[in-house]
Coordinates of C-alpha atoms (C1' of nucleotides) in Angstrom, one line a residue:
Chain M
M20 CA -25.6 -2.8 9.7
N21 CA -26.7 -0.1 12.1
K22 CA -26.5 3.6 11.6
T23 CA -23.0 4.2 13.0
E24 CA -21.6 1.4 10.9
E25 CA -23.0 2.8 7.7
K26 CA -20.4 4.2 5.4
S27 CA -20.4 7.9 4.8
L28 CA -21.2 9.1 1.3
K29 CA -17.6 10.1 1.0
E30 CA -16.4 6.6 1.7
Q31 CA -19.0 5.2 -0.6
I32 CA -17.8 7.4 -3.4
I33 CA -14.2 6.3 -2.9
D34 CA -15.3 2.7 -2.9
A35 CA -17.3 3.2 -6.1
A36 CA -14.5 5.1 -7.7
R37 CA -12.0 2.4 -7.0
K38 CA -14.4 -0.1 -8.3
V39 CA -15.0 1.8 -11.6
L40 CA -11.3 2.4 -12.0
L41 CA -10.3 -1.2 -11.5
A42 CA -13.1 -2.5 -13.7
K43 CA -13.0 0.0 -16.6
G44 CA -9.6 1.7 -16.5
Y45 CA -8.8 5.4 -16.2
R46 CA -10.1 6.2 -19.6
N47 CA -13.7 5.1 -18.7
F48 CA -13.5 6.5 -15.2
S49 CA -16.2 9.1 -15.1
L50 CA -18.0 10.9 -12.3
R51 CA -21.4 9.9 -13.7
K52 CA -20.4 6.2 -13.7
I53 CA -19.2 6.4 -10.1
A54 CA -22.3 8.2 -9.0
G55 CA -24.5 5.7 -10.8
E56 CA -22.7 2.9 -9.0
I57 CA -24.1 4.1 -5.7
D58 CA -27.4 5.6 -7.0
V59 CA -26.5 9.2 -6.3
S60 CA -26.3 12.2 -8.5
A61 CA -22.9 13.0 -10.1
T62 CA -22.9 16.5 -8.6
S63 CA -23.0 15.3 -5.1
I64 CA -19.4 14.1 -5.6
Y65 CA -18.5 17.8 -5.5
L66 CA -19.8 18.0 -1.9
H67 CA -17.0 15.8 -0.8
F68 CA -14.2 16.4 -3.4
E69 CA -13.0 19.6 -5.0
N70 CA -13.1 18.0 -8.5
K71 CA -12.3 14.9 -10.4
D72 CA -8.6 15.2 -9.9
D73 CA -9.1 15.5 -6.2
L74 CA -10.9 12.2 -6.1
V75 CA -8.2 10.6 -8.2
H76 CA -5.6 11.9 -5.8
T77 CA -7.4 10.2 -3.0
L78 CA -7.2 6.9 -4.9
M79 CA -3.6 7.5 -5.6
E80 CA -2.9 8.1 -1.9
E81 CA -4.7 4.9 -1.1
A82 CA -2.8 2.8 -3.7
I83 CA 0.5 4.3 -2.6
A84 CA -0.2 3.4 1.1
R85 CA -1.0 -0.2 0.1
L86 CA 2.2 -0.5 -1.9
N87 CA 4.2 0.9 0.9
K88 CA 2.6 -1.4 3.5
Q89 CA 3.5 -4.4 1.4
L90 CA 7.1 -3.2 0.9
E91 CA 7.5 -2.6 4.7
Q92 CA 6.3 -6.2 5.4
K93 CA 8.6 -7.8 2.9
V94 CA 11.7 -5.9 3.9
A95 CA 11.3 -7.0 7.5
E96 CA 11.5 -10.6 6.4
V97 CA 15.1 -10.6 5.3
D98 CA 18.4 -9.7 6.9
D99 CA 21.3 -8.5 4.8
P100 CA 20.9 -5.2 2.9
I101 CA 21.4 -6.7 -0.6
S102 CA 18.7 -9.2 0.0
K103 CA 16.5 -6.4 1.3
L104 CA 17.1 -4.4 -1.8
E105 CA 16.2 -7.4 -3.9
A106 CA 13.1 -8.1 -1.8
L107 CA 12.0 -4.5 -2.2
A108 CA 12.4 -4.7 -6.0
R109 CA 10.5 -8.0 -6.2
E110 CA 7.7 -6.8 -4.1
Y111 CA 7.4 -3.7 -6.1
V112 CA 7.3 -5.7 -9.3
S113 CA 4.8 -8.1 -7.8
F114 CA 2.5 -5.3 -6.8
A115 CA 2.5 -3.8 -10.2
L116 CA 1.8 -7.1 -11.8
K117 CA -1.0 -8.0 -9.4
H118 CA -2.7 -4.7 -9.4
P119 CA -1.8 -3.1 -12.7
R120 CA -4.6 -0.5 -12.7
E121 CA -3.9 0.6 -9.2
Y122 CA -0.2 0.8 -10.0
Q123 CA -1.0 2.9 -13.0
V124 CA -3.0 5.3 -10.9
I125 CA 0.1 5.9 -8.8
Y126 CA 2.1 6.9 -11.8
L127 CA 0.2 7.5 -14.9
I128 CA -0.7 11.0 -14.1
S129 CA 2.0 13.4 -15.1
S130 CA 2.6 17.0 -14.7
D131 CA 0.4 18.7 -17.2
E132 CA -2.1 15.9 -17.4
M133 CA -3.4 16.6 -14.0
T134 CA -3.4 19.1 -11.2
R135 CA -0.2 18.6 -9.2
Y136 CA -0.4 16.0 -6.6
P137 CA -0.8 18.0 -3.4
K138 CA 2.1 18.5 -1.1
E139 CA 0.5 17.1 2.0
K140 CA -0.3 13.8 0.3
F141 CA 3.1 13.7 -1.4
R142 CA 4.7 13.6 2.0
K143 CA 3.0 10.4 2.9
A144 CA 3.9 9.0 -0.5
R145 CA 7.6 9.4 0.4
K146 CA 7.4 6.5 2.8
G147 CA 8.5 4.2 0.1
Y148 CA 11.6 6.2 -0.5
E149 CA 12.4 6.2 3.2
I150 CA 12.3 2.5 3.3
V151 CA 14.7 2.2 0.4
T152 CA 16.9 4.9 1.9
D153 CA 17.2 3.0 5.2
V154 CA 18.2 -0.2 3.4
L155 CA 20.8 1.7 1.5
K156 CA 22.2 3.3 4.6
E157 CA 22.4 -0.1 6.2
G158 CA 24.2 -1.4 3.2
V159 CA 26.7 1.4 3.4
E160 CA 27.4 0.7 7.1
S161 CA 28.0 -3.0 6.5
G162 CA 30.3 -2.2 3.6
L163 CA 28.2 -3.8 0.9
I164 CA 27.0 -0.7 -0.8
A165 CA 29.0 2.3 -2.0
E166 CA 26.7 5.3 -1.8
S167 CA 27.4 8.7 -0.4
R168 CA 23.9 10.0 -0.8
P169 CA 21.4 7.3 0.1
R170 CA 18.3 9.4 -0.2
L171 CA 19.2 10.5 -3.7
A172 CA 20.1 6.9 -4.5
A173 CA 16.7 5.7 -3.2
Y174 CA 15.0 7.9 -5.8
T175 CA 17.1 6.6 -8.6
F176 CA 16.5 3.0 -7.5
W177 CA 12.7 3.6 -7.4
A178 CA 12.7 5.4 -10.7
Q179 CA 14.5 2.6 -12.4
L180 CA 12.1 0.0 -11.1
H181 CA 9.2 2.2 -12.2
G182 CA 10.6 2.4 -15.7
V183 CA 10.9 -1.3 -15.9
M184 CA 7.3 -1.9 -14.8
S185 CA 6.1 0.9 -17.0
V186 CA 7.5 -0.8 -20.1
V187 CA 6.0 -4.2 -19.0
L188 CA 2.5 -2.8 -18.3
S189 CA 2.3 -0.7 -21.4
K190 CA 3.1 -3.9 -23.3
R191 CA 6.0 -2.4 -25.2
L192 CA 8.2 -5.4 -24.8
D193 CA 9.5 -7.0 -27.9
N194 CA 7.7 -10.3 -28.6
R195 CA 11.0 -12.1 -28.7
I196 CA 11.7 -11.1 -25.1
E197 CA 10.0 -13.0 -22.3
Q198 CA 8.5 -10.7 -19.6
E199 CA 9.7 -12.7 -16.7
E200 CA 13.2 -12.9 -18.0
F201 CA 13.2 -9.1 -18.7
I202 CA 12.2 -8.3 -15.2
E203 CA 14.8 -10.7 -13.7
E204 CA 17.5 -9.1 -15.8
A205 CA 16.4 -5.6 -15.0
I206 CA 16.3 -6.2 -11.2
D207 CA 19.8 -7.8 -11.5
H208 CA 21.2 -4.8 -13.3
I209 CA 19.5 -2.3 -11.0
I210 CA 20.9 -3.9 -7.9
K211 CA 24.4 -4.2 -9.4
G212 CA 24.3 -0.5 -9.9
Y213 CA 24.3 0.0 -6.1
Q214 CA 26.7 -2.8 -5.1
L215 CA 30.2 -2.0 -4.1
R216 CA 32.6 -3.0 -6.9
T217 CA 35.2 -5.4 -5.6
S218 CA 37.1 -8.2 -7.3
L219 CA 35.1 -11.4 -7.4
Chain E
M3 CA 3.6 28.2 -53.0
N4 CA 2.1 26.5 -56.0
K5 CA -0.4 23.7 -56.1
T6 CA 2.0 20.8 -55.9
E7 CA 3.8 22.3 -53.0
E8 CA 0.6 22.7 -51.0
K9 CA 0.4 20.3 -48.1
S10 CA -2.2 17.7 -48.2
L11 CA -5.0 17.9 -45.6
K12 CA -3.6 14.9 -43.9
E13 CA -0.3 16.6 -43.4
Q14 CA -2.0 19.8 -42.3
I15 CA -3.9 17.8 -39.7
I16 CA -0.7 16.2 -38.4
D17 CA 0.9 19.6 -38.2
A18 CA -2.0 21.2 -36.4
A19 CA -2.3 18.2 -34.1
R20 CA 1.4 18.5 -33.1
K21 CA 0.9 22.2 -32.6
V22 CA -2.1 21.7 -30.3
L23 CA -0.4 18.9 -28.4
L24 CA 2.8 20.9 -27.8
A25 CA 0.9 24.0 -26.9
K26 CA -1.9 22.6 -24.7
G27 CA -0.8 19.2 -23.6
Y28 CA -2.5 15.9 -24.1
R29 CA -5.4 16.7 -21.8
N30 CA -6.5 19.6 -24.0
F31 CA -5.8 17.8 -27.2
S32 CA -9.1 17.6 -29.0
L33 CA -10.2 16.9 -32.6
R34 CA -12.3 20.1 -32.7
K35 CA -9.3 22.2 -31.6
I36 CA -7.1 20.6 -34.2
A37 CA -9.7 21.1 -36.9
G38 CA -10.2 24.7 -35.8
E39 CA -6.5 25.3 -36.2
I40 CA -6.7 24.7 -39.9
D41 CA -10.3 25.9 -40.4
V42 CA -11.8 22.6 -41.3
S43 CA -14.6 20.5 -39.7
A44 CA -13.7 18.1 -37.0
T45 CA -15.2 15.2 -38.9
S46 CA -12.9 15.5 -41.8
I47 CA -10.2 14.2 -39.6
Y48 CA -12.0 10.9 -39.9
L49 CA -11.3 10.9 -43.7
H50 CA -7.6 10.6 -43.0
F51 CA -7.4 8.8 -39.7
E52 CA -9.4 6.0 -38.2
N53 CA -10.0 7.8 -35.0
K54 CA -8.3 10.0 -32.4
D55 CA -5.9 7.2 -31.2
D56 CA -4.8 6.6 -34.8
L57 CA -3.8 10.3 -35.1
V58 CA -2.0 10.2 -31.8
H59 CA -0.1 7.1 -32.9
T60 CA 1.1 9.0 -35.9
L61 CA 2.4 11.7 -33.6
M62 CA 4.1 9.0 -31.5
E63 CA 5.7 7.5 -34.5
E64 CA 7.1 10.9 -35.5
A65 CA 8.4 11.7 -32.0
I66 CA 10.1 8.3 -31.8
A67 CA 11.7 8.8 -35.1
R68 CA 13.1 12.2 -34.0
L69 CA 14.5 10.8 -30.8
N70 CA 16.1 7.8 -32.6
K71 CA 17.7 10.1 -35.2
Q72 CA 19.3 12.2 -32.4
L73 CA 20.5 9.1 -30.6
E74 CA 22.1 7.8 -33.8
Q75 CA 23.9 11.0 -34.4
K76 CA 25.3 11.2 -30.9
V77 CA 26.4 7.6 -30.7
A78 CA 28.5 8.1 -33.8
E79 CA 30.5 10.9 -32.2
V80 CA 32.1 8.7 -29.6
D81 CA 34.3 5.7 -29.7
D82 CA 34.5 3.4 -26.8
P83 CA 31.4 1.4 -25.8
I84 CA 31.1 2.8 -22.3
S85 CA 31.2 6.3 -23.6
K86 CA 28.7 5.4 -26.2
L87 CA 26.3 4.1 -23.6
E88 CA 26.8 7.3 -21.6
A89 CA 26.2 9.4 -24.7
L90 CA 23.0 7.5 -25.4
A91 CA 21.8 8.1 -21.9
R92 CA 22.6 11.8 -22.0
E93 CA 21.0 12.3 -25.3
Y94 CA 17.9 10.5 -24.2
V95 CA 17.7 12.7 -21.1
S96 CA 18.3 15.8 -23.1
F97 CA 15.6 15.0 -25.5
A98 CA 13.1 14.4 -22.7
L99 CA 14.0 17.7 -21.1
K100 CA 14.0 19.7 -24.3
H101 CA 10.7 18.2 -25.6
P102 CA 8.8 17.1 -22.6
R103 CA 5.4 16.9 -24.3
E104 CA 6.7 15.0 -27.2
Y105 CA 8.5 12.7 -24.9
Q106 CA 5.4 12.1 -23.0
V107 CA 3.5 11.3 -26.1
I108 CA 5.9 8.5 -26.7
Y109 CA 5.3 7.0 -23.4
L110 CA 2.3 8.3 -21.6
I111 CA -0.2 6.1 -23.3
S112 CA -0.4 2.8 -21.7
S113 CA -2.2 -0.4 -22.3
D114 CA -5.7 0.2 -21.4
E115 CA -5.6 3.9 -21.9
M116 CA -5.4 3.6 -25.6
T117 CA -5.7 1.3 -28.5
R118 CA -2.6 -0.8 -28.7
Y119 CA 0.2 0.8 -30.6
P120 CA 0.0 -1.0 -34.0
K121 CA 2.6 -3.6 -34.8
E122 CA 3.8 -2.1 -38.0
K123 CA 4.7 1.2 -36.3
F124 CA 6.1 -0.6 -33.3
R125 CA 8.7 -2.2 -35.6
K126 CA 10.1 1.3 -36.5
A127 CA 10.1 2.2 -32.9
R128 CA 12.5 -0.6 -32.1
K129 CA 15.3 1.3 -33.9
G130 CA 16.3 2.8 -30.5
Y131 CA 16.7 -0.6 -29.0
E132 CA 18.8 -1.7 -31.9
I133 CA 21.2 1.1 -31.4
V134 CA 21.6 0.2 -27.7
T135 CA 21.9 -3.5 -28.6
D136 CA 24.7 -2.8 -31.0
V137 CA 26.6 -0.7 -28.4
L138 CA 26.2 -3.4 -25.8
K139 CA 27.5 -6.1 -28.3
E140 CA 30.4 -3.9 -29.1
G141 CA 31.1 -3.6 -25.4
V142 CA 31.0 -7.3 -24.9
E143 CA 33.5 -7.8 -27.7
S144 CA 35.9 -5.4 -26.3
G145 CA 35.6 -7.0 -22.8
L146 CA 34.1 -3.9 -21.1
I147 CA 30.6 -5.2 -20.7
A148 CA 29.4 -8.5 -19.3
E149 CA 26.2 -9.3 -21.0
S150 CA 25.0 -12.6 -22.5
R151 CA 21.8 -11.2 -23.9
P152 CA 22.4 -7.8 -25.4
R153 CA 19.0 -7.3 -26.8
L154 CA 17.3 -8.1 -23.5
A155 CA 19.8 -5.8 -21.8
A156 CA 19.0 -3.0 -24.3
Y157 CA 15.4 -3.1 -23.2
T158 CA 16.3 -3.0 -19.5
F159 CA 18.7 -0.1 -20.2
W160 CA 16.0 1.8 -22.0
A161 CA 13.4 1.1 -19.4
Q162 CA 15.5 2.3 -16.6
L163 CA 16.2 5.6 -18.4
H164 CA 12.6 6.0 -19.0
G165 CA 11.8 5.5 -15.4
V166 CA 14.2 8.2 -14.4
M167 CA 12.9 10.8 -16.9
S168 CA 9.3 9.8 -16.0
V169 CA 9.9 10.7 -12.4
V170 CA 11.6 14.0 -13.4
L171 CA 8.9 15.1 -15.8
S172 CA 6.1 14.2 -13.5
K173 CA 7.8 16.4 -11.0
R174 CA 7.8 13.8 -8.3
L175 CA 11.2 14.5 -7.1
D176 CA 11.7 15.4 -3.5
N177 CA 12.4 19.2 -3.1
R178 CA 15.6 18.4 -1.3
I179 CA 16.9 16.6 -4.4
E180 CA 18.3 18.6 -7.2
Q181 CA 17.1 17.4 -10.6
E182 CA 20.5 17.6 -12.3
E183 CA 22.2 15.7 -9.6
F184 CA 19.4 13.1 -9.6
I185 CA 19.9 12.5 -13.3
E186 CA 23.6 12.3 -13.1
E187 CA 23.4 9.8 -10.2
A188 CA 20.9 7.7 -12.1
I189 CA 22.9 7.6 -15.3
D190 CA 25.9 6.6 -13.3
H191 CA 24.1 3.7 -11.6
I192 CA 22.4 2.5 -14.8
I193 CA 25.7 2.3 -16.6
K194 CA 27.4 0.6 -13.7
G195 CA 24.8 -2.1 -13.9
Y196 CA 26.2 -3.1 -17.3
Q197 CA 29.9 -2.7 -16.7
L198 CA 32.0 -5.7 -16.2
R199 CA 32.9 -6.1 -12.5
T200 CA 36.6 -6.3 -12.0
S201 CA 38.8 -5.1 -9.2
L202 CA 39.5 -1.4 -9.5
Chain U
dT18 C1' -41.8 27.9 16.2
dC19 C1' -38.8 30.3 13.3
dT20 C1' -34.4 30.2 11.1
dT21 C1' -30.2 28.6 9.5
dT22 C1' -27.3 24.9 7.9
dT23 C1' -26.5 20.7 5.8
dA24 C1' -26.7 17.4 2.2
dG25 C1' -28.5 16.4 -1.4
dT26 C1' -31.2 17.3 -6.0
dT27 C1' -32.3 18.8 -11.2
dA28 C1' -31.2 21.6 -15.1
dA29 C1' -28.1 23.5 -17.8
dC30 C1' -23.5 25.0 -20.2
dG31 C1' -19.9 24.1 -23.1
dG32 C1' -17.1 20.7 -24.3
dT33 C1' -15.8 15.7 -26.1
dG34 C1' -15.4 11.5 -29.8
dT35 C1' -17.9 9.5 -33.3
dT36 C1' -21.6 8.4 -36.9
dA37 C1' -25.0 9.3 -40.5
dA38 C1' -26.7 11.8 -44.0
dC39 C1' -25.9 15.1 -47.3
dC40 C1' -23.5 18.1 -50.7
dT41 C1' -20.4 19.4 -54.4
dC42 C1' -17.0 19.1 -57.2
dT43 C1' -14.1 16.1 -60.7
dG44 C1' -13.2 12.7 -63.9
dT45 C1' -15.1 8.7 -66.6
dT46 C1' -17.9 6.4 -69.6
dA47 C1' -22.0 5.5 -72.8
Chain B
dT1 C1' -23.2 15.8 -74.1
dA2 C1' -25.6 13.4 -70.3
dA3 C1' -25.5 10.3 -66.8
dC4 C1' -22.9 8.4 -63.3
dA5 C1' -19.4 7.3 -59.7
dG6 C1' -16.4 8.5 -56.4
dA7 C1' -13.5 11.6 -53.6
dG8 C1' -13.4 14.9 -50.2
dG9 C1' -15.5 17.5 -47.8
dT10 C1' -19.8 19.5 -44.9
dT11 C1' -23.8 19.9 -41.2
dA12 C1' -26.6 17.8 -37.7
dA13 C1' -27.0 14.8 -34.3
dC14 C1' -26.0 11.3 -30.5
dA15 C1' -24.4 10.0 -26.2
dC16 C1' -21.3 11.2 -23.2
dC17 C1' -18.2 14.3 -20.2
dG18 C1' -16.7 17.8 -16.0
dT19 C1' -18.6 21.5 -13.8
dT20 C1' -21.7 25.3 -12.0
dA21 C1' -26.0 27.5 -10.5
dA22 C1' -30.2 27.3 -8.5
dC23 C1' -33.3 24.8 -5.9
dT24 C1' -35.3 21.7 -2.1
dA25 C1' -36.1 19.0 1.8
dA26 C1' -34.7 17.6 6.1
dA27 C1' -32.2 18.3 10.4
dA28 C1' -30.4 21.3 14.0
dG29 C1' -30.2 25.5 16.8
dA30 C1' -32.3 29.6 18.8

DNA sequence: TCTTTTAGTTAACGGTGTTAACCTCTGTTA
DNA sequence: TAACAGAGGTTAACACCGTTAACTAAAAGA
């Protein structure tokens, strides 16, 4: 690895931070541990990030980008809008199950628990909503979905999915309920909420 | 206030803890602050609680009980199952908006961020699901709701609502979307997901 | 060559959860 | 009545935390 290929300290910090987060969870995610991971002093993190929240925001941004990328791929594989909606939901779920800690970084942090997620980054995060919005619009055009405000609906769709995965990941499901069944049922209900109601 | 009316230290700690949590948020919720509030040493908290998580769990239990009580009241005020479902959703939303910090205590804490919420307490917490389950069963009997597994459906209903309020409270809504409108739309979609589909 | 800038360091501050050792009452028992 | 035991607190300390200030060494520019 020659000089130009070497990762900048900023990149190294991000890598180390991701590693610590995935390995130990947010609760044990500390600047000193991150710094120790790359044999550097904890204070040097401040040369590249405003503070701890700023670093976390960077990880959030990354995780969101990854999720969005996967959603984009999946949605391109199907044709009709209802199937697309289902594909989106399933990919969303699958991401949360495969990368629970990363998923939780995206969401766990709420209003007063952390500095507001900065506006510039938030814009990128909206990509996911755009994908859903487009699918909903498509569905309206082809007469399968009744929805006068697709962007608004995209947010409700997303929120519902998040709620479902949040319950699963925080392990709040009743023992008597099987996780997979729960997810299936939820996806089914969520999609039904957007389908046009006609006689069967 | 005579001796027998005096609150036990345990109760005083819980009161102080609730006060600190509501005033400063979970991030600034520390044992030393709680102790300072009632002029007692921080370590004496350990005489009444196993650790910080245990104390938080107690606050969670309390908040859940309050929410459940309000839901029970509201659901008794309406008659038909669909209206009951709507009343439940609205009361849930209203609680989250009125007591955001308490609401967040109920949910914010996820699997690896905190010791698992203990089983005995979890049982009490299920009351809310029972209420929803009963309403759904009622709806099935009167032919308004198509649902073969009401308990499972109660969990999906709850999860979706949580997702919606989680997005609202973490202030992740697009500027262009009005909060109230978002909530209305979401409740509408969620309930539609449980209604029997017949020709209009 | 002198000077400024950059990129890092160490030391320290005030805070955290938690544990160990101690103290001081109160009630019981010999 | 004296000795004891336990309950219910205390103080001191440990190991960690995010963050700031002051310093240093090397590189870059003049």
